Amino acid sequence: DIQMTQSPSSLSASVGDRVTITCQASQDISSFLNWYQQKPGKAPKLLIYDASNLETGVPSRFSGSGSGTDFTFTISSLQPEDIATYYCQQYDNLPLTFGGGTKVEIK
Amino acid sequence: QVQLQESGPGLVKPSETLSLTCTVSGGSISSYYWSWIRQPPGKGLEWIGYIYSSGSTNYNPSLKSRVTMSVDRSKNQISLNMRSVTAADTAVYYCARDFGSGSYFDYWGQGTVVTVSS
């Protein structure tokens, strides 16, 4: 199985800050990487697919980049409604696997 | 707008079978892949497997020996059966539309809590 390692596991930032989360794959996954946002008690929501493509309706302050084994997810200006846990997910190989998650809080 | 709704018993006894159904509304299940994903309390996400509308399946090897998925196109439903459950199977179970044969999940159900306990 491909292991997905996210860092940090949690972070605290102020409203308006730029927030960056990284995701590292245990082997080359090309650009087969997605990002999800999960708010407490809710299902995950797709934000970014294929490493850098913004899902329809998702605010442009969210972005993704990277390829191969190293990927980055960025919130350009953190908003109060962005408080959530964020997960990366690879689909280069089955079984599909997720990172451990990054919990984002407001400072 | 596609909507997914999971249903099934919230409590299952150890060693018994967990059975869940996902009803899809606002669109047909035909020509799409449908996945089950679970999340133990306070933990991350685990992909269980997917089923195509034709009935072909692919399961996570870690669960393959205990899992069966099926599709009922007449009812626009997919189902999950997991045998010989233990407390480790306690989780929120989600169904989700898989955009491809194992790609990204663009529509999710709200999830259903399943507790394994005697």
PDB file of N, CA and C in Angstrom, chain A residues 1 34 36 38 41-46 49-50 55 87 89 91 94-96 98 100, chain B residues 37 39 43-47 50 58 60-61 94 98 102-106 108-110:
ATOM      1  N   ASP A   1       0.837  -1.194   0.000  1.00  0.00           N
ATOM      2  CA  ASP A   1       0.000   0.000   0.000  1.00  0.00           C
ATOM      3  C   ASP A   1       0.879   1.253   0.000  1.00  0.00           C
ATOM      4  N   ASN A  34      -5.547  13.985  -4.191  1.00  0.00           N
ATOM      5  CA  ASN A  34      -6.703  14.821  -3.928  1.00  0.00           C
ATOM      6  C   ASN A  34      -6.648  15.362  -2.512  1.00  0.00           C
ATOM      7  N   TYR A  36      -9.216  16.916   0.699  1.00  0.00           N
ATOM      8  CA  TYR A  36     -10.566  17.019   1.239  1.00  0.00           C
ATOM      9  C   TYR A  36     -10.556  17.858   2.513  1.00  0.00           C
ATOM     10  N   GLN A  38     -12.804  18.269   6.069  1.00  0.00           N
ATOM     11  CA  GLN A  38     -13.838  17.660   6.884  1.00  0.00           C
ATOM     12  C   GLN A  38     -14.097  18.503   8.128  1.00  0.00           C
ATOM     13  N   GLY A  41     -18.318  16.368  12.577  1.00  0.00           N
ATOM     14  CA  GLY A  41     -19.626  15.761  12.410  1.00  0.00           C
ATOM     15  C   GLY A  41     -20.130  15.707  10.987  1.00  0.00           C
ATOM     16  N   LYS A  42     -19.297  16.097  10.031  1.00  0.00           N
ATOM     17  CA  LYS A  42     -19.719  16.137   8.629  1.00  0.00           C
ATOM     18  C   LYS A  42     -18.878  15.196   7.783  1.00  0.00           C
ATOM     19  N   ALA A  43     -19.397  14.908   6.595  1.00  0.00           N
ATOM     20  CA  ALA A  43     -18.635  14.114   5.644  1.00  0.00           C
ATOM     21  C   ALA A  43     -17.527  14.967   5.031  1.00  0.00           C
ATOM     22  N   PRO A  44     -16.452  14.341   4.592  1.00  0.00           N
ATOM     23  CA  PRO A  44     -15.427  15.088   3.866  1.00  0.00           C
ATOM     24  C   PRO A  44     -16.001  15.731   2.606  1.00  0.00           C
ATOM     25  N   LYS A  45     -15.345  16.814   2.197  1.00  0.00           N
ATOM     26  CA  LYS A  45     -15.742  17.543   0.998  1.00  0.00           C
ATOM     27  C   LYS A  45     -14.528  17.668   0.097  1.00  0.00           C
ATOM     28  N   LEU A  46     -14.691  17.338  -1.172  1.00  0.00           N
ATOM     29  CA  LEU A  46     -13.593  17.443  -2.126  1.00  0.00           C
ATOM     30  C   LEU A  46     -13.277  18.901  -2.409  1.00  0.00           C
ATOM     31  N   TYR A  49      -8.596  18.186  -6.812  1.00  0.00           N
ATOM     32  CA  TYR A  49      -8.351  16.868  -7.408  1.00  0.00           C
ATOM     33  C   TYR A  49      -7.198  16.959  -8.399  1.00  0.00           C
ATOM     34  N   ASP A  50      -6.577  15.827  -8.640  1.00  0.00           N
ATOM     35  CA  ASP A  50      -5.410  15.773  -9.534  1.00  0.00           C
ATOM     36  C   ASP A  50      -4.352  16.795  -9.135  1.00  0.00           C
ATOM     37  N   GLU A  55     -12.014  22.035  -7.304  1.00  0.00           N
ATOM     38  CA  GLU A  55     -13.359  21.527  -7.533  1.00  0.00           C
ATOM     39  C   GLU A  55     -14.319  22.711  -7.726  1.00  0.00           C
ATOM     40  N   TYR A  87      -7.492  16.336   4.617  1.00  0.00           N
ATOM     41  CA  TYR A  87      -6.894  15.043   4.278  1.00  0.00           C
ATOM     42  C   TYR A  87      -6.424  15.034   2.830  1.00  0.00           C
ATOM     43  N   GLN A  89      -5.327  12.322  -0.297  1.00  0.00           N
ATOM     44  CA  GLN A  89      -5.706  10.962  -0.715  1.00  0.00           C
ATOM     45  C   GLN A  89      -5.067  10.661  -2.061  1.00  0.00           C
ATOM     46  N   TYR A  91      -4.576   8.188  -5.505  1.00  0.00           N
ATOM     47  CA  TYR A  91      -5.285   7.186  -6.298  1.00  0.00           C
ATOM     48  C   TYR A  91      -4.413   6.654  -7.440  1.00  0.00           C
ATOM     49  N   LEU A  94      -4.358   1.064  -6.131  1.00  0.00           N
ATOM     50  CA  LEU A  94      -5.285   0.522  -5.147  1.00  0.00           C
ATOM     51  C   LEU A  94      -4.490  -0.295  -4.131  1.00  0.00           C
ATOM     52  N   PRO A  95      -4.859  -0.292  -2.841  1.00  0.00           N
ATOM     53  CA  PRO A  95      -6.032   0.396  -2.300  1.00  0.00           C
ATOM     54  C   PRO A  95      -5.814   1.907  -2.198  1.00  0.00           C
ATOM     55  N   LEU A  96      -6.894   2.657  -2.385  1.00  0.00           N
ATOM     56  CA  LEU A  96      -6.835   4.092  -2.166  1.00  0.00           C
ATOM     57  C   LEU A  96      -6.476   4.339  -0.711  1.00  0.00           C
ATOM     58  N   PHE A  98      -5.418   7.415   2.418  1.00  0.00           N
ATOM     59  CA  PHE A  98      -5.503   8.793   2.873  1.00  0.00           C
ATOM     60  C   PHE A  98      -4.348   9.114   3.809  1.00  0.00           C
ATOM     61  N   GLY A 100      -3.029  11.098   7.292  1.00  0.00           N
ATOM     62  CA  GLY A 100      -3.575  11.050   8.631  1.00  0.00           C
ATOM     63  C   GLY A 100      -4.393  12.264   9.031  1.00  0.00           C
TER      64      GLY A 100
ATOM     65  N   ILE B  37     -16.344   4.080   2.514  1.00  0.00           N
ATOM     66  CA  ILE B  37     -15.207   4.599   3.261  1.00  0.00           C
ATOM     67  C   ILE B  37     -15.637   4.645   4.724  1.00  0.00           C
ATOM     68  N   GLN B  39     -14.558   5.664   9.015  1.00  0.00           N
ATOM     69  CA  GLN B  39     -13.744   6.517   9.873  1.00  0.00           C
ATOM     70  C   GLN B  39     -13.995   6.140  11.326  1.00  0.00           C
ATOM     71  N   LYS B  43     -10.401   9.124  14.392  1.00  0.00           N
ATOM     72  CA  LYS B  43      -9.296   8.686  13.533  1.00  0.00           C
ATOM     73  C   LYS B  43      -9.503   9.124  12.086  1.00  0.00           C
ATOM     74  N   GLY B  44      -8.632   8.658  11.220  1.00  0.00           N
ATOM     75  CA  GLY B  44      -8.659   9.043   9.819  1.00  0.00           C
ATOM     76  C   GLY B  44      -9.555   8.155   8.981  1.00  0.00           C
ATOM     77  N   LEU B  45      -9.445   8.347   7.669  1.00  0.00           N
ATOM     78  CA  LEU B  45     -10.322   7.704   6.702  1.00  0.00           C
ATOM     79  C   LEU B  45      -9.687   6.447   6.124  1.00  0.00           C
ATOM     80  N   GLU B  46     -10.524   5.411   5.956  1.00  0.00           N
ATOM     81  CA  GLU B  46     -10.073   4.152   5.367  1.00  0.00           C
ATOM     82  C   GLU B  46     -11.031   3.766   4.237  1.00  0.00           C
ATOM     83  N   TRP B  47     -10.462   3.553   3.056  1.00  0.00           N
ATOM     84  CA  TRP B  47     -11.249   3.103   1.911  1.00  0.00           C
ATOM     85  C   TRP B  47     -11.543   1.612   2.050  1.00  0.00           C
ATOM     86  N   TYR B  50     -14.821  -0.392  -3.801  1.00  0.00           N
ATOM     87  CA  TYR B  50     -15.806   0.226  -4.688  1.00  0.00           C
ATOM     88  C   TYR B  50     -16.552  -0.842  -5.475  1.00  0.00           C
ATOM     89  N   ASN B  58     -13.965  -3.956  -6.364  1.00  0.00           N
ATOM     90  CA  ASN B  58     -12.567  -3.987  -5.962  1.00  0.00           C
ATOM     91  C   ASN B  58     -12.528  -3.619  -4.489  1.00  0.00           C
ATOM     92  N   ASN B  60     -10.485  -3.338  -0.583  1.00  0.00           N
ATOM     93  CA  ASN B  60      -9.218  -3.158   0.117  1.00  0.00           C
ATOM     94  C   ASN B  60      -8.748  -4.538   0.598  1.00  0.00           C
ATOM     95  N   PRO B  61      -7.525  -4.927   0.259  1.00  0.00           N
ATOM     96  CA  PRO B  61      -7.047  -6.257   0.681  1.00  0.00           C
ATOM     97  C   PRO B  61      -7.133  -6.495   2.179  1.00  0.00           C
ATOM     98  N   TYR B  94     -19.294   5.812   5.380  1.00  0.00           N
ATOM     99  CA  TYR B  94     -19.751   6.708   4.327  1.00  0.00           C
ATOM    100  C   TYR B  94     -19.828   5.964   2.997  1.00  0.00           C
ATOM    101  N   ASP B  98     -17.497   7.731  -6.690  1.00  0.00           N
ATOM    102  CA  ASP B  98     -16.120   7.684  -7.127  1.00  0.00           C
ATOM    103  C   ASP B  98     -16.111   8.109  -8.584  1.00  0.00           C
ATOM    104  N   GLY B 102     -11.658   4.239  -8.871  1.00  0.00           N
ATOM    105  CA  GLY B 102     -10.725   4.537  -7.792  1.00  0.00           C
ATOM    106  C   GLY B 102     -10.009   5.823  -8.119  1.00  0.00           C
ATOM    107  N   SER B 103     -10.669   6.940  -7.870  1.00  0.00           N
ATOM    108  CA  SER B 103     -10.052   8.250  -8.170  1.00  0.00           C
ATOM    109  C   SER B 103     -10.383   9.213  -7.050  1.00  0.00           C
ATOM    110  N   TYR B 104     -11.304  10.135  -7.304  1.00  0.00           N
ATOM    111  CA  TYR B 104     -11.691  11.051  -6.241  1.00  0.00           C
ATOM    112  C   TYR B 104     -13.196  10.959  -5.983  1.00  0.00           C
ATOM    113  N   PHE B 105     -13.567  11.388  -4.781  1.00  0.00           N
ATOM    114  CA  PHE B 105     -14.944  11.257  -4.317  1.00  0.00           C
ATOM    115  C   PHE B 105     -15.615  12.620  -4.338  1.00  0.00           C
ATOM    116  N   ASP B 106     -16.549  12.795  -5.285  1.00  0.00           N
ATOM    117  CA  ASP B 106     -17.131  14.119  -5.458  1.00  0.00           C
ATOM    118  C   ASP B 106     -18.479  14.291  -4.746  1.00  0.00           C
ATOM    119  N   TRP B 108     -20.701  12.677  -1.317  1.00  0.00           N
ATOM    120  CA  TRP B 108     -20.643  11.828  -0.129  1.00  0.00           C
ATOM    121  C   TRP B 108     -22.019  11.787   0.547  1.00  0.00           C
ATOM    122  N   GLY B 109     -22.318  10.657   1.188  1.00  0.00           N
ATOM    123  CA  GLY B 109     -23.432  10.614   2.091  1.00  0.00           C
ATOM    124  C   GLY B 109     -23.063  11.299   3.402  1.00  0.00           C
ATOM    125  N   GLN B 110     -24.019  11.466   4.271  1.00  0.00           N
ATOM    126  CA  GLN B 110     -23.763  12.118   5.554  1.00  0.00           C
ATOM    127  C   GLN B 110     -23.063  11.187   6.534  1.00  0.00           C
TER     128      GLN B 110
END
